């Protein structure tokens, strides 16, 4: 294993220390327990947004802490849910008297630990609502979940709910909007190869030289089929058809389209993938209202790509376009 680390057991701590040094204008990093907050908290009366999960998916979630998105993020160990204690402390830090929304990817550990933290927060008179993100269409159940996984669509929930909270919406309304985004968003990804968790020291799975895994999760979980390498156009077409079909998109509709890198894919290849996606949408008479290409929800150094489509309407686009200032989205 070759990685630019010092101690495989200190990767998250040293990452957070470097993150704090690199972005002191945007974030404060707290230790023991570990969580990240805005450098300048919002005034009283704003709904707080908290998300988190295992590290290794950067810039998710800490990279989206800031104006217009999250108030706090909680990083666990690599590919491991944070425990309830740091989630509770992040929730307390994000609370400005109007309640807190937890945005939780649908992985069993995350769901249970955020649920426990919400119960503890309630004992401290902090009202917490929770939205579970489950945008992955590839598999219904996995090694990590009951039901569909939460993957790259999480950032759309964080962005749009964050904009609603920033303009002063009440907790019930912010939760409604977050739920609407999740309901109108679908994703699917593929891997050209595995990633290596630092403390494991070996690849998370094996692929042959000419093999790919379709429908992978963001922890390297298996997909719905393993196949031979094909052209970018062919692979994106398969992802697109499953996402479009599950979302039920029809001619004349609008979408926000995201081509997301899994951490090890050159940006040039991501643009080739977006080229293919744009052509497929145009062929089906579906308009791209907004588009994003880049590494937003990754799996360490995994080579691969995911496609996310969100059914767009005027309400969601207004919030999508609202000001935002975070490390990873400006």
PDB file of C-alpha atoms in Angstrom:
ATOM      1  CA  UNK A   1       0.000   0.000   0.000  1.00  0.00           C
ATOM      2  CA  UNK A   2       1.314   3.427  -0.996  1.00  0.00           C
ATOM      3  CA  UNK A   3      -0.466   6.372   0.600  1.00  0.00           C
ATOM      4  CA  UNK A   4       0.637   9.801   1.752  1.00  0.00           C
ATOM      5  CA  UNK A   5      -0.054   9.115   5.414  1.00  0.00           C
ATOM      6  CA  UNK A   6       2.022   8.983   8.586  1.00  0.00           C
ATOM      7  CA  UNK A   7       0.044   6.611  10.766  1.00  0.00           C
ATOM      8  CA  UNK A   8      -2.858   4.555   9.426  1.00  0.00           C
ATOM      9  CA  UNK A   9      -4.621   5.002  12.772  1.00  0.00           C
ATOM     10  CA  UNK A  10      -4.305   8.814  12.685  1.00  0.00           C
ATOM     11  CA  UNK A  11      -5.583   9.487   9.167  1.00  0.00           C
ATOM     12  CA  UNK A  12      -8.851  11.171  10.189  1.00  0.00           C
ATOM     13  CA  UNK A  13      -7.274  13.282  12.946  1.00  0.00           C
ATOM     14  CA  UNK A  14      -4.435  14.512  10.729  1.00  0.00           C
ATOM     15  CA  UNK A  15      -6.855  15.141   7.855  1.00  0.00           C
ATOM     16  CA  UNK A  16      -8.977  17.319  10.145  1.00  0.00           C
ATOM     17  CA  UNK A  17      -5.910  19.189  11.392  1.00  0.00           C
ATOM     18  CA  UNK A  18      -4.844  19.948   7.838  1.00  0.00           C
ATOM     19  CA  UNK A  19      -8.396  20.883   6.868  1.00  0.00           C
ATOM     20  CA  UNK A  20      -8.572  23.370   9.746  1.00  0.00           C
ATOM     21  CA  UNK A  21      -5.237  24.946   8.805  1.00  0.00           C
ATOM     22  CA  UNK A  22      -6.221  25.220   5.127  1.00  0.00           C
ATOM     23  CA  UNK A  23      -9.657  26.825   5.645  1.00  0.00           C
ATOM     24  CA  UNK A  24      -9.715  28.885   8.873  1.00  0.00           C
ATOM     25  CA  UNK A  25     -11.977  31.488   7.246  1.00  0.00           C
ATOM     26  CA  UNK A  26     -14.743  28.927   6.661  1.00  0.00           C
ATOM     27  CA  UNK A  27     -14.585  26.238   9.358  1.00  0.00           C
ATOM     28  CA  UNK A  28     -13.706  25.489  12.955  1.00  0.00           C
ATOM     29  CA  UNK A  29     -12.614  21.937  13.732  1.00  0.00           C
ATOM     30  CA  UNK A  30     -13.338  20.521  17.181  1.00  0.00           C
ATOM     31  CA  UNK A  31     -11.592  17.490  18.653  1.00  0.00           C
ATOM     32  CA  UNK A  32     -12.445  14.822  21.231  1.00  0.00           C
ATOM     33  CA  UNK A  33     -15.085  14.434  20.003  1.00  0.00           C
ATOM     34  CA  UNK A  34     -14.383  15.343  16.386  1.00  0.00           C
ATOM     35  CA  UNK A  35     -16.771  17.562  14.436  1.00  0.00           C
ATOM     36  CA  UNK A  36     -16.646  20.581  12.124  1.00  0.00           C
ATOM     37  CA  UNK A  37     -18.679  23.781  12.377  1.00  0.00           C
ATOM     38  CA  UNK A  38     -18.903  27.081  10.545  1.00  0.00           C
ATOM     39  CA  UNK A  39     -16.173  29.518  11.526  1.00  0.00           C
ATOM     40  CA  UNK A  40     -18.863  32.177  11.989  1.00  0.00           C
ATOM     41  CA  UNK A  41     -22.086  30.690  13.412  1.00  0.00           C
ATOM     42  CA  UNK A  42     -25.383  32.073  12.205  1.00  0.00           C
ATOM     43  CA  UNK A  43     -27.521  34.318  14.389  1.00  0.00           C
ATOM     44  CA  UNK A  44     -30.223  32.946  16.648  1.00  0.00           C
ATOM     45  CA  UNK A  45     -33.431  31.778  15.007  1.00  0.00           C
ATOM     46  CA  UNK A  46     -31.971  29.788  12.087  1.00  0.00           C
ATOM     47  CA  UNK A  47     -32.608  26.066  11.649  1.00  0.00           C
ATOM     48  CA  UNK A  48     -29.325  24.172  12.005  1.00  0.00           C
ATOM     49  CA  UNK A  49     -28.248  21.503   9.510  1.00  0.00           C
ATOM     50  CA  UNK A  50     -26.023  18.617  10.585  1.00  0.00           C
ATOM     51  CA  UNK A  51     -24.781  15.732   8.477  1.00  0.00           C
ATOM     52  CA  UNK A  52     -21.943  13.246   8.695  1.00  0.00           C
ATOM     53  CA  UNK A  53     -20.750   9.731   8.195  1.00  0.00           C
ATOM     54  CA  UNK A  54     -17.600   7.769   7.669  1.00  0.00           C
ATOM     55  CA  UNK A  55     -14.532   9.587   6.364  1.00  0.00           C
ATOM     56  CA  UNK A  56     -13.100   8.710   2.967  1.00  0.00           C
ATOM     57  CA  UNK A  57     -15.839  10.410   0.931  1.00  0.00           C
ATOM     58  CA  UNK A  58     -14.276  13.885   0.865  1.00  0.00           C
ATOM     59  CA  UNK A  59     -15.305  16.575   0.245  1.00  0.00           C
ATOM     60  CA  UNK A  60     -18.498  15.081   1.754  1.00  0.00           C
ATOM     61  CA  UNK A  61     -19.431  16.194   4.451  1.00  0.00           C
ATOM     62  CA  UNK A  62     -17.044  18.701   6.014  1.00  0.00           C
ATOM     63  CA  UNK A  63     -16.395  20.329   2.653  1.00  0.00           C
ATOM     64  CA  UNK A  64     -20.033  21.463   2.595  1.00  0.00           C
ATOM     65  CA  UNK A  65     -20.035  23.271   5.949  1.00  0.00           C
ATOM     66  CA  UNK A  66     -20.636  26.970   5.478  1.00  0.00           C
ATOM     67  CA  UNK A  67     -23.057  29.638   4.334  1.00  0.00           C
ATOM     68  CA  UNK A  68     -25.987  28.160   2.463  1.00  0.00           C
ATOM     69  CA  UNK A  69     -25.310  24.546   3.401  1.00  0.00           C
ATOM     70  CA  UNK A  70     -24.389  22.714   6.597  1.00  0.00           C
ATOM     71  CA  UNK A  71     -23.850  24.220  10.034  1.00  0.00           C
ATOM     72  CA  UNK A  72     -21.903  21.187  11.224  1.00  0.00           C
ATOM     73  CA  UNK A  73     -20.496  17.895   9.951  1.00  0.00           C
ATOM     74  CA  UNK A  74     -19.403  14.819  11.870  1.00  0.00           C
ATOM     75  CA  UNK A  75     -16.638  12.615  10.400  1.00  0.00           C
ATOM     76  CA  UNK A  76     -16.304   9.050  11.592  1.00  0.00           C
ATOM     77  CA  UNK A  77     -13.369   6.741  11.005  1.00  0.00           C
ATOM     78  CA  UNK A  78     -12.809   5.797   7.362  1.00  0.00           C
ATOM     79  CA  UNK A  79     -16.008   4.169   6.027  1.00  0.00           C
ATOM     80  CA  UNK A  80     -17.345   3.951   9.619  1.00  0.00           C
ATOM     81  CA  UNK A  81     -20.230   5.863  11.143  1.00  0.00           C
ATOM     82  CA  UNK A  82     -19.487   8.452  13.818  1.00  0.00           C
ATOM     83  CA  UNK A  83     -20.761   7.534  17.271  1.00  0.00           C
ATOM     84  CA  UNK A  84     -23.652   9.394  18.949  1.00  0.00           C
ATOM     85  CA  UNK A  85     -21.425  11.572  21.175  1.00  0.00           C
ATOM     86  CA  UNK A  86     -19.854  13.738  18.436  1.00  0.00           C
ATOM     87  CA  UNK A  87     -23.190  13.859  16.596  1.00  0.00           C
ATOM     88  CA  UNK A  88     -24.806  15.226  19.770  1.00  0.00           C
ATOM     89  CA  UNK A  89     -22.063  17.825  20.250  1.00  0.00           C
ATOM     90  CA  UNK A  90     -22.379  18.914  16.613  1.00  0.00           C
ATOM     91  CA  UNK A  91     -26.147  19.153  17.036  1.00  0.00           C
ATOM     92  CA  UNK A  92     -25.750  21.343  20.123  1.00  0.00           C
ATOM     93  CA  UNK A  93     -23.283  23.564  18.269  1.00  0.00           C
ATOM     94  CA  UNK A  94     -25.641  23.906  15.286  1.00  0.00           C
ATOM     95  CA  UNK A  95     -28.714  24.698  17.382  1.00  0.00           C
ATOM     96  CA  UNK A  96     -29.662  28.386  17.161  1.00  0.00           C
ATOM     97  CA  UNK A  97     -32.996  27.992  18.879  1.00  0.00           C
ATOM     98  CA  UNK A  98     -35.068  26.918  15.859  1.00  0.00           C
ATOM     99  CA  UNK A  99     -34.311  23.198  15.860  1.00  0.00           C
ATOM    100  CA  UNK A 100     -31.874  21.071  13.893  1.00  0.00           C
ATOM    101  CA  UNK A 101     -32.262  18.914  10.798  1.00  0.00           C
ATOM    102  CA  UNK A 102     -30.143  15.749  10.597  1.00  0.00           C
ATOM    103  CA  UNK A 103     -29.362  14.706   7.009  1.00  0.00           C
ATOM    104  CA  UNK A 104     -28.397  11.033   7.164  1.00  0.00           C
ATOM    105  CA  UNK A 105     -27.269   8.690   4.403  1.00  0.00           C
ATOM    106  CA  UNK A 106     -29.085   5.366   4.576  1.00  0.00           C
ATOM    107  CA  UNK A 107     -26.427   3.156   6.135  1.00  0.00           C
ATOM    108  CA  UNK A 108     -27.398   1.163   9.199  1.00  0.00           C
ATOM    109  CA  UNK A 109     -24.690   2.550  11.499  1.00  0.00           C
ATOM    110  CA  UNK A 110     -25.356   6.135  10.477  1.00  0.00           C
ATOM    111  CA  UNK A 111     -29.117   5.778  10.923  1.00  0.00           C
ATOM    112  CA  UNK A 112     -28.847   4.185  14.377  1.00  0.00           C
ATOM    113  CA  UNK A 113     -26.211   6.582  15.704  1.00  0.00           C
ATOM    114  CA  UNK A 114     -27.952   9.720  14.444  1.00  0.00           C
ATOM    115  CA  UNK A 115     -31.202   8.377  15.913  1.00  0.00           C
ATOM    116  CA  UNK A 116     -29.552   7.948  19.312  1.00  0.00           C
ATOM    117  CA  UNK A 117     -28.018  11.427  19.107  1.00  0.00           C
ATOM    118  CA  UNK A 118     -31.437  12.909  18.261  1.00  0.00           C
ATOM    119  CA  UNK A 119     -32.921  11.242  21.343  1.00  0.00           C
ATOM    120  CA  UNK A 120     -30.128  12.660  23.505  1.00  0.00           C
ATOM    121  CA  UNK A 121     -30.659  16.105  21.967  1.00  0.00           C
ATOM    122  CA  UNK A 122     -34.365  15.906  22.765  1.00  0.00           C
ATOM    123  CA  UNK A 123     -33.432  15.345  26.415  1.00  0.00           C
ATOM    124  CA  UNK A 124     -31.597  18.679  26.215  1.00  0.00           C
ATOM    125  CA  UNK A 125     -34.672  20.395  24.718  1.00  0.00           C
ATOM    126  CA  UNK A 126     -33.301  20.556  21.167  1.00  0.00           C
ATOM    127  CA  UNK A 127     -35.898  19.690  18.543  1.00  0.00           C
ATOM    128  CA  UNK A 128     -34.441  17.430  15.857  1.00  0.00           C
ATOM    129  CA  UNK A 129     -35.970  16.265  12.591  1.00  0.00           C
ATOM    130  CA  UNK A 130     -34.281  13.669  10.390  1.00  0.00           C
ATOM    131  CA  UNK A 131     -34.239  13.062   6.650  1.00  0.00           C
ATOM    132  CA  UNK A 132     -32.809   9.769   5.395  1.00  0.00           C
ATOM    133  CA  UNK A 133     -31.157   9.986   1.965  1.00  0.00           C
ATOM    134  CA  UNK A 134     -31.604   6.837  -0.160  1.00  0.00           C
ATOM    135  CA  UNK A 135     -31.011   7.918  -3.753  1.00  0.00           C
ATOM    136  CA  UNK A 136     -29.103   4.845  -5.023  1.00  0.00           C
ATOM    137  CA  UNK A 137     -31.093   2.771  -7.513  1.00  0.00           C
ATOM    138  CA  UNK A 138     -28.635  -0.100  -7.908  1.00  0.00           C
ATOM    139  CA  UNK A 139     -29.597  -2.439  -5.067  1.00  0.00           C
ATOM    140  CA  UNK A 140     -32.313  -2.580  -2.441  1.00  0.00           C
ATOM    141  CA  UNK A 141     -30.130  -3.996   0.332  1.00  0.00           C
ATOM    142  CA  UNK A 142     -26.365  -4.168   0.797  1.00  0.00           C
ATOM    143  CA  UNK A 143     -23.705  -5.098   3.313  1.00  0.00           C
ATOM    144  CA  UNK A 144     -24.304  -1.749   4.994  1.00  0.00           C
ATOM    145  CA  UNK A 145     -28.011  -1.015   4.592  1.00  0.00           C
ATOM    146  CA  UNK A 146     -31.600  -2.084   4.815  1.00  0.00           C
ATOM    147  CA  UNK A 147     -33.135  -0.513   1.756  1.00  0.00           C
ATOM    148  CA  UNK A 148     -31.444   1.768  -0.744  1.00  0.00           C
ATOM    149  CA  UNK A 149     -28.121   3.426  -0.012  1.00  0.00           C
ATOM    150  CA  UNK A 150     -27.521   7.146   0.273  1.00  0.00           C
ATOM    151  CA  UNK A 151     -24.874   8.287  -2.204  1.00  0.00           C
ATOM    152  CA  UNK A 152     -24.043  11.383  -4.276  1.00  0.00           C
ATOM    153  CA  UNK A 153     -27.576  12.802  -4.205  1.00  0.00           C
ATOM    154  CA  UNK A 154     -26.847  13.701  -0.582  1.00  0.00           C
ATOM    155  CA  UNK A 155     -25.206  16.942  -1.681  1.00  0.00           C
ATOM    156  CA  UNK A 156     -28.396  18.097  -3.418  1.00  0.00           C
ATOM    157  CA  UNK A 157     -30.303  17.555  -0.165  1.00  0.00           C
ATOM    158  CA  UNK A 158     -27.657  19.466   1.787  1.00  0.00           C
ATOM    159  CA  UNK A 159     -27.524  22.335  -0.704  1.00  0.00           C
ATOM    160  CA  UNK A 160     -31.241  22.882  -1.184  1.00  0.00           C
ATOM    161  CA  UNK A 161     -32.265  22.300   2.439  1.00  0.00           C
ATOM    162  CA  UNK A 162     -29.347  24.501   3.455  1.00  0.00           C
ATOM    163  CA  UNK A 163     -30.652  27.335   1.289  1.00  0.00           C
ATOM    164  CA  UNK A 164     -34.124  26.978   2.806  1.00  0.00           C
ATOM    165  CA  UNK A 165     -32.674  27.156   6.319  1.00  0.00           C
ATOM    166  CA  UNK A 166     -30.499  30.122   5.374  1.00  0.00           C
ATOM    167  CA  UNK A 167     -33.491  32.179   4.213  1.00  0.00           C
ATOM    168  CA  UNK A 168     -35.235  31.545   7.522  1.00  0.00           C
ATOM    169  CA  UNK A 169     -37.646  28.675   6.863  1.00  0.00           C
ATOM    170  CA  UNK A 170     -38.963  26.816   9.911  1.00  0.00           C
ATOM    171  CA  UNK A 171     -37.753  23.308  10.752  1.00  0.00           C
ATOM    172  CA  UNK A 172     -40.894  21.615   9.420  1.00  0.00           C
ATOM    173  CA  UNK A 173     -40.529  23.413   6.079  1.00  0.00           C
ATOM    174  CA  UNK A 174     -36.780  22.700   5.779  1.00  0.00           C
ATOM    175  CA  UNK A 175     -37.492  19.007   6.441  1.00  0.00           C
ATOM    176  CA  UNK A 176     -40.269  19.032   3.813  1.00  0.00           C
ATOM    177  CA  UNK A 177     -37.949  20.482   1.204  1.00  0.00           C
ATOM    178  CA  UNK A 178     -35.149  18.047   2.090  1.00  0.00           C
ATOM    179  CA  UNK A 179     -37.582  15.147   1.753  1.00  0.00           C
ATOM    180  CA  UNK A 180     -38.797  16.464  -1.591  1.00  0.00           C
ATOM    181  CA  UNK A 181     -35.230  16.640  -2.913  1.00  0.00           C
ATOM    182  CA  UNK A 182     -34.569  13.069  -1.816  1.00  0.00           C
ATOM    183  CA  UNK A 183     -37.820  11.873  -3.385  1.00  0.00           C
ATOM    184  CA  UNK A 184     -36.910  13.527  -6.710  1.00  0.00           C
ATOM    185  CA  UNK A 185     -33.258  12.377  -6.859  1.00  0.00           C
ATOM    186  CA  UNK A 186     -31.710   9.126  -8.067  1.00  0.00           C
ATOM    187  CA  UNK A 187     -28.097   7.984  -8.495  1.00  0.00           C
ATOM    188  CA  UNK A 188     -26.058   5.034  -9.677  1.00  0.00           C
ATOM    189  CA  UNK A 189     -22.327   4.423  -9.929  1.00  0.00           C
ATOM    190  CA  UNK A 190     -19.703   2.066 -11.272  1.00  0.00           C
ATOM    191  CA  UNK A 191     -16.130   1.186 -10.348  1.00  0.00           C
ATOM    192  CA  UNK A 192     -13.227   0.435 -12.644  1.00  0.00           C
ATOM    193  CA  UNK A 193     -11.194  -0.745  -9.680  1.00  0.00           C
ATOM    194  CA  UNK A 194     -11.173  -0.918  -5.866  1.00  0.00           C
ATOM    195  CA  UNK A 195      -9.967   1.487  -3.192  1.00  0.00           C
ATOM    196  CA  UNK A 196      -7.773   0.712  -0.195  1.00  0.00           C
ATOM    197  CA  UNK A 197      -8.849   1.650   3.332  1.00  0.00           C
ATOM    198  CA  UNK A 198      -5.643   2.762   5.095  1.00  0.00           C
ATOM    199  CA  UNK A 199      -5.960   0.600   8.199  1.00  0.00           C
ATOM    200  CA  UNK A 200      -6.915  -2.447   6.078  1.00  0.00           C
ATOM    201  CA  UNK A 201      -3.852  -2.111   3.889  1.00  0.00           C
ATOM    202  CA  UNK A 202      -5.302  -3.993   0.931  1.00  0.00           C
ATOM    203  CA  UNK A 203      -7.902  -3.348  -1.782  1.00  0.00           C
ATOM    204  CA  UNK A 204     -11.520  -3.565  -0.672  1.00  0.00           C
ATOM    205  CA  UNK A 205     -12.378  -5.980  -3.494  1.00  0.00           C
ATOM    206  CA  UNK A 206     -10.779  -7.541  -6.563  1.00  0.00           C
ATOM    207  CA  UNK A 207     -11.498  -6.804 -10.192  1.00  0.00           C
ATOM    208  CA  UNK A 208      -9.889  -8.401 -13.196  1.00  0.00           C
ATOM    209  CA  UNK A 209      -7.933  -6.293 -15.667  1.00  0.00           C
ATOM    210  CA  UNK A 210     -10.937  -6.035 -17.988  1.00  0.00           C
ATOM    211  CA  UNK A 211     -13.699  -6.122 -15.347  1.00  0.00           C
ATOM    212  CA  UNK A 212     -15.919  -3.404 -13.918  1.00  0.00           C
ATOM    213  CA  UNK A 213     -18.489  -3.396 -11.111  1.00  0.00           C
ATOM    214  CA  UNK A 214     -21.833  -1.721 -11.864  1.00  0.00           C
ATOM    215  CA  UNK A 215     -23.982  -0.394  -9.050  1.00  0.00           C
ATOM    216  CA  UNK A 216     -21.267  -0.063  -6.414  1.00  0.00           C
ATOM    217  CA  UNK A 217     -21.830   1.848  -3.191  1.00  0.00           C
ATOM    218  CA  UNK A 218     -19.517   4.529  -1.855  1.00  0.00           C
ATOM    219  CA  UNK A 219     -17.747   2.054   0.442  1.00  0.00           C
ATOM    220  CA  UNK A 220     -16.900  -0.296  -2.382  1.00  0.00           C
ATOM    221  CA  UNK A 221     -19.906  -2.518  -1.754  1.00  0.00           C
ATOM    222  CA  UNK A 222     -20.729  -4.864  -4.610  1.00  0.00           C
ATOM    223  CA  UNK A 223     -23.144  -3.735  -7.282  1.00  0.00           C
ATOM    224  CA  UNK A 224     -25.821  -5.615  -9.158  1.00  0.00           C
ATOM    225  CA  UNK A 225     -23.505  -7.030 -11.811  1.00  0.00           C
ATOM    226  CA  UNK A 226     -19.876  -7.441 -12.749  1.00  0.00           C
ATOM    227  CA  UNK A 227     -19.048  -7.121 -16.430  1.00  0.00           C
ATOM    228  CA  UNK A 228     -16.417  -6.387 -19.013  1.00  0.00           C
ATOM    229  CA  UNK A 229     -15.005  -2.948 -19.645  1.00  0.00           C
ATOM    230  CA  UNK A 230     -16.922  -1.008 -22.315  1.00  0.00           C
ATOM    231  CA  UNK A 231     -16.796   2.456 -23.828  1.00  0.00           C
ATOM    232  CA  UNK A 232     -17.691   5.512 -21.728  1.00  0.00           C
ATOM    233  CA  UNK A 233     -20.791   6.039 -23.868  1.00  0.00           C
ATOM    234  CA  UNK A 234     -22.025   2.507 -23.261  1.00  0.00           C
ATOM    235  CA  UNK A 235     -21.392   2.572 -19.512  1.00  0.00           C
ATOM    236  CA  UNK A 236     -23.024   5.954 -18.975  1.00  0.00           C
ATOM    237  CA  UNK A 237     -26.001   4.781 -21.040  1.00  0.00           C
ATOM    238  CA  UNK A 238     -26.539   1.875 -18.636  1.00  0.00           C
ATOM    239  CA  UNK A 239     -26.318   4.140 -15.572  1.00  0.00           C
ATOM    240  CA  UNK A 240     -28.604   6.697 -17.204  1.00  0.00           C
ATOM    241  CA  UNK A 241     -31.303   4.239 -18.219  1.00  0.00           C
ATOM    242  CA  UNK A 242     -31.588   2.824 -14.712  1.00  0.00           C
ATOM    243  CA  UNK A 243     -31.631   6.269 -13.084  1.00  0.00           C
ATOM    244  CA  UNK A 244     -34.069   7.768 -15.606  1.00  0.00           C
ATOM    245  CA  UNK A 245     -36.349   4.753 -15.478  1.00  0.00           C
ATOM    246  CA  UNK A 246     -36.478   4.652 -11.683  1.00  0.00           C
ATOM    247  CA  UNK A 247     -37.185   8.379 -11.500  1.00  0.00           C
ATOM    248  CA  UNK A 248     -39.830   8.081 -14.233  1.00  0.00           C
ATOM    249  CA  UNK A 249     -38.519  11.028 -16.233  1.00  0.00           C
ATOM    250  CA  UNK A 250     -40.414  11.857 -19.407  1.00  0.00           C
ATOM    251  CA  UNK A 251     -40.023  14.181 -22.362  1.00  0.00           C
ATOM    252  CA  UNK A 252     -40.350  17.862 -21.481  1.00  0.00           C
ATOM    253  CA  UNK A 253     -39.092  17.582 -17.913  1.00  0.00           C
ATOM    254  CA  UNK A 254     -36.059  19.348 -16.418  1.00  0.00           C
ATOM    255  CA  UNK A 255     -33.228  17.911 -14.325  1.00  0.00           C
ATOM    256  CA  UNK A 256     -30.184  18.904 -12.358  1.00  0.00           C
ATOM    257  CA  UNK A 257     -27.463  16.546 -13.604  1.00  0.00           C
ATOM    258  CA  UNK A 258     -24.352  15.501 -11.696  1.00  0.00           C
ATOM    259  CA  UNK A 259     -21.458  13.424 -12.992  1.00  0.00           C
ATOM    260  CA  UNK A 260     -19.502  12.592  -9.862  1.00  0.00           C
ATOM    261  CA  UNK A 261     -16.017  11.123  -9.681  1.00  0.00           C
ATOM    262  CA  UNK A 262     -15.309   8.401  -7.136  1.00  0.00           C
ATOM    263  CA  UNK A 263     -11.888   9.833  -6.272  1.00  0.00           C
ATOM    264  CA  UNK A 264      -9.514   8.302  -8.799  1.00  0.00           C
ATOM    265  CA  UNK A 265     -10.992   9.295 -12.144  1.00  0.00           C
ATOM    266  CA  UNK A 266      -9.342  12.104 -14.152  1.00  0.00           C
ATOM    267  CA  UNK A 267     -11.569  15.127 -14.691  1.00  0.00           C
ATOM    268  CA  UNK A 268     -11.058  14.705 -18.445  1.00  0.00           C
ATOM    269  CA  UNK A 269     -12.821  11.337 -18.272  1.00  0.00           C
ATOM    270  CA  UNK A 270     -15.637  12.826 -16.202  1.00  0.00           C
ATOM    271  CA  UNK A 271     -16.246  15.370 -18.961  1.00  0.00           C
ATOM    272  CA  UNK A 272     -16.382  12.549 -21.506  1.00  0.00           C
ATOM    273  CA  UNK A 273     -19.005  10.921 -19.285  1.00  0.00           C
ATOM    274  CA  UNK A 274     -20.983  14.160 -19.020  1.00  0.00           C
ATOM    275  CA  UNK A 275     -20.857  14.499 -22.809  1.00  0.00           C
ATOM    276  CA  UNK A 276     -22.526  11.105 -23.050  1.00  0.00           C
ATOM    277  CA  UNK A 277     -25.112  11.928 -20.388  1.00  0.00           C
ATOM    278  CA  UNK A 278     -26.033  15.235 -22.035  1.00  0.00           C
ATOM    279  CA  UNK A 279     -26.578  13.503 -25.376  1.00  0.00           C
ATOM    280  CA  UNK A 280     -28.867  10.886 -23.815  1.00  0.00           C
ATOM    281  CA  UNK A 281     -30.955  13.507 -22.038  1.00  0.00           C
ATOM    282  CA  UNK A 282     -31.259  15.569 -25.238  1.00  0.00           C
ATOM    283  CA  UNK A 283     -32.345  12.478 -27.175  1.00  0.00           C
ATOM    284  CA  UNK A 284     -35.134  11.871 -24.649  1.00  0.00           C
ATOM    285  CA  UNK A 285     -36.254  15.504 -24.667  1.00  0.00           C
ATOM    286  CA  UNK A 286     -35.211  16.116 -21.051  1.00  0.00           C
ATOM    287  CA  UNK A 287     -33.678  19.538 -20.429  1.00  0.00           C
ATOM    288  CA  UNK A 288     -30.597  20.023 -18.250  1.00  0.00           C
ATOM    289  CA  UNK A 289     -31.520  22.951 -16.008  1.00  0.00           C
ATOM    290  CA  UNK A 290     -28.241  22.860 -14.042  1.00  0.00           C
ATOM    291  CA  UNK A 291     -25.155  20.655 -14.281  1.00  0.00           C
ATOM    292  CA  UNK A 292     -22.170  19.685 -12.140  1.00  0.00           C
ATOM    293  CA  UNK A 293     -19.055  17.662 -12.972  1.00  0.00           C
ATOM    294  CA  UNK A 294     -16.359  16.783 -10.443  1.00  0.00           C
ATOM    295  CA  UNK A 295     -15.434  14.876  -7.295  1.00  0.00           C
ATOM    296  CA  UNK A 296     -18.091  15.554  -4.665  1.00  0.00           C
ATOM    297  CA  UNK A 297     -18.826  12.191  -2.995  1.00  0.00           C
ATOM    298  CA  UNK A 298     -15.828   9.907  -3.322  1.00  0.00           C
ATOM    299  CA  UNK A 299     -14.535   6.523  -2.182  1.00  0.00           C
ATOM    300  CA  UNK A 300     -10.908   7.321  -1.363  1.00  0.00           C
ATOM    301  CA  UNK A 301      -8.919   6.714  -4.573  1.00  0.00           C
ATOM    302  CA  UNK A 302     -11.451   4.491  -6.319  1.00  0.00           C
ATOM    303  CA  UNK A 303     -11.535   4.886 -10.117  1.00  0.00           C
ATOM    304  CA  UNK A 304     -15.143   5.195 -11.143  1.00  0.00           C
ATOM    305  CA  UNK A 305     -18.083   7.485 -11.753  1.00  0.00           C
ATOM    306  CA  UNK A 306     -21.673   7.996 -10.677  1.00  0.00           C
ATOM    307  CA  UNK A 307     -24.615   9.712 -12.345  1.00  0.00           C
ATOM    308  CA  UNK A 308     -27.191  11.645 -10.324  1.00  0.00           C
ATOM    309  CA  UNK A 309     -30.359  13.231 -11.702  1.00  0.00           C
ATOM    310  CA  UNK A 310     -32.775  15.385  -9.735  1.00  0.00           C
ATOM    311  CA  UNK A 311     -36.197  16.217 -11.187  1.00  0.00           C
ATOM    312  CA  UNK A 312     -36.187  20.021 -11.176  1.00  0.00           C
ATOM    313  CA  UNK A 313     -38.942  22.557 -10.624  1.00  0.00           C
ATOM    314  CA  UNK A 314     -38.990  26.284  -9.924  1.00  0.00           C
ATOM    315  CA  UNK A 315     -38.996  25.854  -6.128  1.00  0.00           C
ATOM    316  CA  UNK A 316     -35.935  23.622  -6.099  1.00  0.00           C
ATOM    317  CA  UNK A 317     -34.014  25.598  -8.721  1.00  0.00           C
ATOM    318  CA  UNK A 318     -34.455  28.841  -6.780  1.00  0.00           C
ATOM    319  CA  UNK A 319     -32.907  27.185  -3.729  1.00  0.00           C
ATOM    320  CA  UNK A 320     -30.238  25.440  -5.798  1.00  0.00           C
ATOM    321  CA  UNK A 321     -29.151  28.842  -7.133  1.00  0.00           C
ATOM    322  CA  UNK A 322     -29.091  30.553  -3.714  1.00  0.00           C
ATOM    323  CA  UNK A 323     -25.720  31.851  -2.454  1.00  0.00           C
ATOM    324  CA  UNK A 324     -23.352  29.269  -1.020  1.00  0.00           C
ATOM    325  CA  UNK A 325     -19.844  29.531   0.399  1.00  0.00           C
ATOM    326  CA  UNK A 326     -18.200  26.310   1.517  1.00  0.00           C
ATOM    327  CA  UNK A 327     -14.858  24.692   0.843  1.00  0.00           C
ATOM    328  CA  UNK A 328     -16.231  22.435  -1.915  1.00  0.00           C
ATOM    329  CA  UNK A 329     -19.177  24.434  -3.286  1.00  0.00           C
ATOM    330  CA  UNK A 330     -19.092  28.169  -3.919  1.00  0.00           C
TER     331      UNK A 330
END
